[in-house]
Short mmCIF file of C-alpha atoms and ligand atoms in Angstrom, two decimals:
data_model
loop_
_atom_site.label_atom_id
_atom_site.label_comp_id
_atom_site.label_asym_id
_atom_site.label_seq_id
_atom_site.Cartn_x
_atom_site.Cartn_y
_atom_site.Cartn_z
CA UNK L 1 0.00 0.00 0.00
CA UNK L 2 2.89 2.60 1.11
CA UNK L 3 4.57 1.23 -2.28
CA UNK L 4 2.63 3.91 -4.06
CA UNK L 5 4.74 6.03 -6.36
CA UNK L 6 2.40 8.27 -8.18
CA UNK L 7 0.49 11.41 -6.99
CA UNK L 8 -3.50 10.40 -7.43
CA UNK L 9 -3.90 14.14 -7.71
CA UNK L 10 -1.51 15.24 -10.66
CA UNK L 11 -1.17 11.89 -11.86
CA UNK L 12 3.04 12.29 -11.83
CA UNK L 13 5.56 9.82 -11.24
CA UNK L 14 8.24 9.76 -8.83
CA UNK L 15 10.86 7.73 -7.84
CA UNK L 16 10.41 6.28 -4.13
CA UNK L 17 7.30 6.79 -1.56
CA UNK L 18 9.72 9.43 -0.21
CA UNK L 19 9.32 12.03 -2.94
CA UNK L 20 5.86 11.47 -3.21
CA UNK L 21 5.21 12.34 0.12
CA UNK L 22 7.25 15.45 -0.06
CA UNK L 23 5.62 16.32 -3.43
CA UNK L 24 2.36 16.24 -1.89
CA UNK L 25 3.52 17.62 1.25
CA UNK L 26 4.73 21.32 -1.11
CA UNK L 27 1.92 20.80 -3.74
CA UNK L 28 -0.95 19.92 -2.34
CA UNK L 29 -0.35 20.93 1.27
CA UNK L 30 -4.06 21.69 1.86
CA UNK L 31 -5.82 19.54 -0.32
CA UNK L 32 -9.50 17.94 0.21
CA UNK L 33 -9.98 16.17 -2.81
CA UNK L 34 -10.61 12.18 -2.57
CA UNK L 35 -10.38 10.80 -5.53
CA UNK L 36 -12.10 7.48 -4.47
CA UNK L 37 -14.98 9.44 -3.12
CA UNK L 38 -17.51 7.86 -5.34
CA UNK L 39 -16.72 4.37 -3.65
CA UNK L 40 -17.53 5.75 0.04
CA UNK L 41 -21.35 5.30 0.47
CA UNK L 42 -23.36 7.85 2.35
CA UNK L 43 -23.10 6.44 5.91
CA UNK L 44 -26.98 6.54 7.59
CA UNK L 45 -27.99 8.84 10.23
CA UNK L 46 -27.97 6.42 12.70
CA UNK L 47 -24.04 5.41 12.05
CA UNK L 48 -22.75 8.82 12.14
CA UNK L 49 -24.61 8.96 15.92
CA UNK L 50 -23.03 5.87 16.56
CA UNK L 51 -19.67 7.10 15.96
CA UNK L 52 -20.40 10.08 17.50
CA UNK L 53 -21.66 9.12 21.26
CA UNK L 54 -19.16 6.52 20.80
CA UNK L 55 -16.58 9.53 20.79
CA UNK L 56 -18.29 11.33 23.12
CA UNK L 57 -18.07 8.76 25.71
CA UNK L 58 -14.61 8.35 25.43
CA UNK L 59 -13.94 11.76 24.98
CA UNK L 60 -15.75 12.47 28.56
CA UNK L 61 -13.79 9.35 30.39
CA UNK L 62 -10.57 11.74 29.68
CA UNK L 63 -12.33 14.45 31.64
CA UNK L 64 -11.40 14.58 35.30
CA UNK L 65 -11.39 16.95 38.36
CA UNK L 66 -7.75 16.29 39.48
CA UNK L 67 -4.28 17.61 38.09
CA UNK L 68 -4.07 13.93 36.49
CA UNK L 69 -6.84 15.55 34.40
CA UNK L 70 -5.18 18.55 33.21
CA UNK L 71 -3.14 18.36 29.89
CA UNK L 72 -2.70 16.67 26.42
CA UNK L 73 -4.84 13.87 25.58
CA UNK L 74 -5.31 11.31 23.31
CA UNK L 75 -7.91 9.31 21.97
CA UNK L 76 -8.08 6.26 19.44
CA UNK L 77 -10.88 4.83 18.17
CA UNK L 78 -9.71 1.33 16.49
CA UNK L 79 -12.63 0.75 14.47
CA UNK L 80 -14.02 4.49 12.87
CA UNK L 81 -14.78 3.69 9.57
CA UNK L 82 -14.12 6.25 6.35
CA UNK L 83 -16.90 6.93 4.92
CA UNK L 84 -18.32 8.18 8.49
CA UNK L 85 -14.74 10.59 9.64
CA UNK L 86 -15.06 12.09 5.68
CA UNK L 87 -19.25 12.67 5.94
CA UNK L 88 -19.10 14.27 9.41
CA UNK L 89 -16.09 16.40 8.27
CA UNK L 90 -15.72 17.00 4.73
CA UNK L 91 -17.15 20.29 4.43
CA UNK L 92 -15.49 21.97 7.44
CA UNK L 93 -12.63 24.59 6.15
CA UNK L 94 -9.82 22.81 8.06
CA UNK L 95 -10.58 19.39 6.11
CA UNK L 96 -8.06 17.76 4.20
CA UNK L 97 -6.72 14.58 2.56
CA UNK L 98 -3.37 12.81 1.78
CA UNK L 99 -3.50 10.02 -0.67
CA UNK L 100 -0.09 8.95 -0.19
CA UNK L 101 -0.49 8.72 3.48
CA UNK L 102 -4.22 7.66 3.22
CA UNK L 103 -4.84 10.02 5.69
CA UNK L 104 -7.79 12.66 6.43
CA UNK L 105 -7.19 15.62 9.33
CA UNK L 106 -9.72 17.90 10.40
CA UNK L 107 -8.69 20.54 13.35
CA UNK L 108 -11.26 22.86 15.32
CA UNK L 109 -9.99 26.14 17.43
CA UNK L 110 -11.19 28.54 19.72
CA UNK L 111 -14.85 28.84 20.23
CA UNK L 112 -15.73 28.87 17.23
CA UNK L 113 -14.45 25.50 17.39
CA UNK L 114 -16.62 24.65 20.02
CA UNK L 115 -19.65 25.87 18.66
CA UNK L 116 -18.96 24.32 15.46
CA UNK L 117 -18.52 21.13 16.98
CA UNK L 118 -22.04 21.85 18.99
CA UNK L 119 -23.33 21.72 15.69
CA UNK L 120 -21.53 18.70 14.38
CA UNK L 121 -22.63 16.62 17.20
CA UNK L 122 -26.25 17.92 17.54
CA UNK L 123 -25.55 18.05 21.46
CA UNK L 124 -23.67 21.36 23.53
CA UNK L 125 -22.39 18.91 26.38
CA UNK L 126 -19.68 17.52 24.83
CA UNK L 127 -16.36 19.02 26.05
CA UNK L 128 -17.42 19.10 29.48
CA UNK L 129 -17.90 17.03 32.55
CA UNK L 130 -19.58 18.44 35.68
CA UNK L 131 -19.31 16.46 39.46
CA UNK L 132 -21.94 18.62 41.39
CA UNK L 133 -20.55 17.58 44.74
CA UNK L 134 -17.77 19.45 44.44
CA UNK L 135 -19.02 22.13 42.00
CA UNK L 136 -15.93 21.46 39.39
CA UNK L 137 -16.04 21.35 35.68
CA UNK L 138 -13.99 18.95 33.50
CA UNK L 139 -13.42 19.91 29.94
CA UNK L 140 -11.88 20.30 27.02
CA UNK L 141 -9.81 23.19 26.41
CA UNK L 142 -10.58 25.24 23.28
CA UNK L 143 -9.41 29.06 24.42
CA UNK L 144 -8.47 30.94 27.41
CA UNK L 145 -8.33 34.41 28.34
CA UNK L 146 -4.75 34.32 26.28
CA UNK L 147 -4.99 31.95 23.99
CA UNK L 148 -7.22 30.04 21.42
CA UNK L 149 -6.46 25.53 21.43
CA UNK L 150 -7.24 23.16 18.82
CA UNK L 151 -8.59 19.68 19.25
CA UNK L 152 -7.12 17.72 16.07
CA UNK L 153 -8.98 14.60 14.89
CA UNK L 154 -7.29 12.57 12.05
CA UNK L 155 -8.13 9.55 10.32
CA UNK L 156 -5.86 6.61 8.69
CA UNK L 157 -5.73 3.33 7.99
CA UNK L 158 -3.05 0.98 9.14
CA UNK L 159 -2.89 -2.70 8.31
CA UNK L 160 -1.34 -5.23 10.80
CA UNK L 161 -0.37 -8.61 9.09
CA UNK L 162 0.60 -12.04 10.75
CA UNK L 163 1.66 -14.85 8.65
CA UNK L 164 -0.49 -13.51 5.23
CA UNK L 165 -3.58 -12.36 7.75
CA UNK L 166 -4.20 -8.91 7.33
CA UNK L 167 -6.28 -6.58 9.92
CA UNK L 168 -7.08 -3.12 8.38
CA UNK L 169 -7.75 -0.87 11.38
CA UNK L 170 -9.51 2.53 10.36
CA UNK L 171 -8.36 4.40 13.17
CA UNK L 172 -9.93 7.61 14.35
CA UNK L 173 -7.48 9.97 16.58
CA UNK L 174 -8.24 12.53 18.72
CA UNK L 175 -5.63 15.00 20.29
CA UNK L 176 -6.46 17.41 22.63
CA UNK L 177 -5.75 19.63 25.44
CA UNK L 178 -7.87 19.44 28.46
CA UNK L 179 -8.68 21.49 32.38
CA UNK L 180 -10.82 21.92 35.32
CA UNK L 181 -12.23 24.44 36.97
CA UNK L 182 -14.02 25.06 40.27
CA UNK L 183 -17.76 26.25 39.42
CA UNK L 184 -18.52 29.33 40.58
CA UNK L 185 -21.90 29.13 42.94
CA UNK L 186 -24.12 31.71 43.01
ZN1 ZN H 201 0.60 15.86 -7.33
#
């Protein structure tokens, strides 16, 4: 699969993987064109919601009340298939797509970010964690008084392979940056 040599976008040749990486990487830096769109079928409403809560619950097991809690995250999702990471994302400005890599990214900054993703997800609750008893607030950190965050969620495929068995994992990754606060209680 890595074997690839020529760029699906300008149909050119090169010599090793190598150069086609860095080819794409000055040429087509920012580019969102798939060219095997057509074969990705229209995941249904109820997959995409799947995928979603299934992030969201994750996502919200990273969210804590202690200094453990505080700081760069990661999440994986083993199993996140294509056709759902490109229909959730593929019209969001920060979308793109590397053939050679087989690899989509899509960031989200600031609160615009978070709104954004409000919309995406049809819910507002889900950067944050709340634990009444002690009136703190778990979440995930977007902007501060000083600066804006982004919470980075990239796609790719990797294939394991044992004696001629072959696992393709489309993996979903998630990085971002996350805090607590104590609720203020008026
Ligand atoms: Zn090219």
């Amino acid at each position: 699969m890595t074997n690839k040599t020529y760029c699906e976008l300008c149909f050119k040749n090169f010599a090793s993987y190598k150069n086609l990486v860095i080819h794409e990487r000055n040429v087509h830096s920012n580019n969102k064109l798939i060219p095997h769109f057509y074969i990705l079928s229209q995941p249904t409403s109820e997959q995409i919601i799947y995928y979603i809560n299934s992030f969201i619950i994750l996502l919200k097991k990273k969210l804590g009340f202690s200094r453990h809690a505080i700081g760069k995250k990661h999440l994986l999702i083993d199993t996140f298939p294509e056709n759902v990471f490109v229909y959730l994302f593929k019209n969001e400005e920060t979308f793109k797509y590397s053939p050679a890599k087989r690899k989509y990214q899509c960031n989200f900054e600031g609160y615009a970010g978070i709104t954004r993703l409000n919309q995406l997800f049809c819910y507002n609750q889900w950067s944050f964690r709340e634990n009444p008893h002690t009136n703190t607030k778990g979440y995930v950190l977007l902007e501060d008084y000083e600066n804006k965050y982004q919470i980075k969620f990239t796609w790719s495929q990797t294939i394991l392979s044992e004696n001629n068995r072959e696992l393709i994992l489309e993996r979903m990754n998630c990085n971002f940056i996350t805090d607590s606060v104590v609720m203020n209680v008026n």
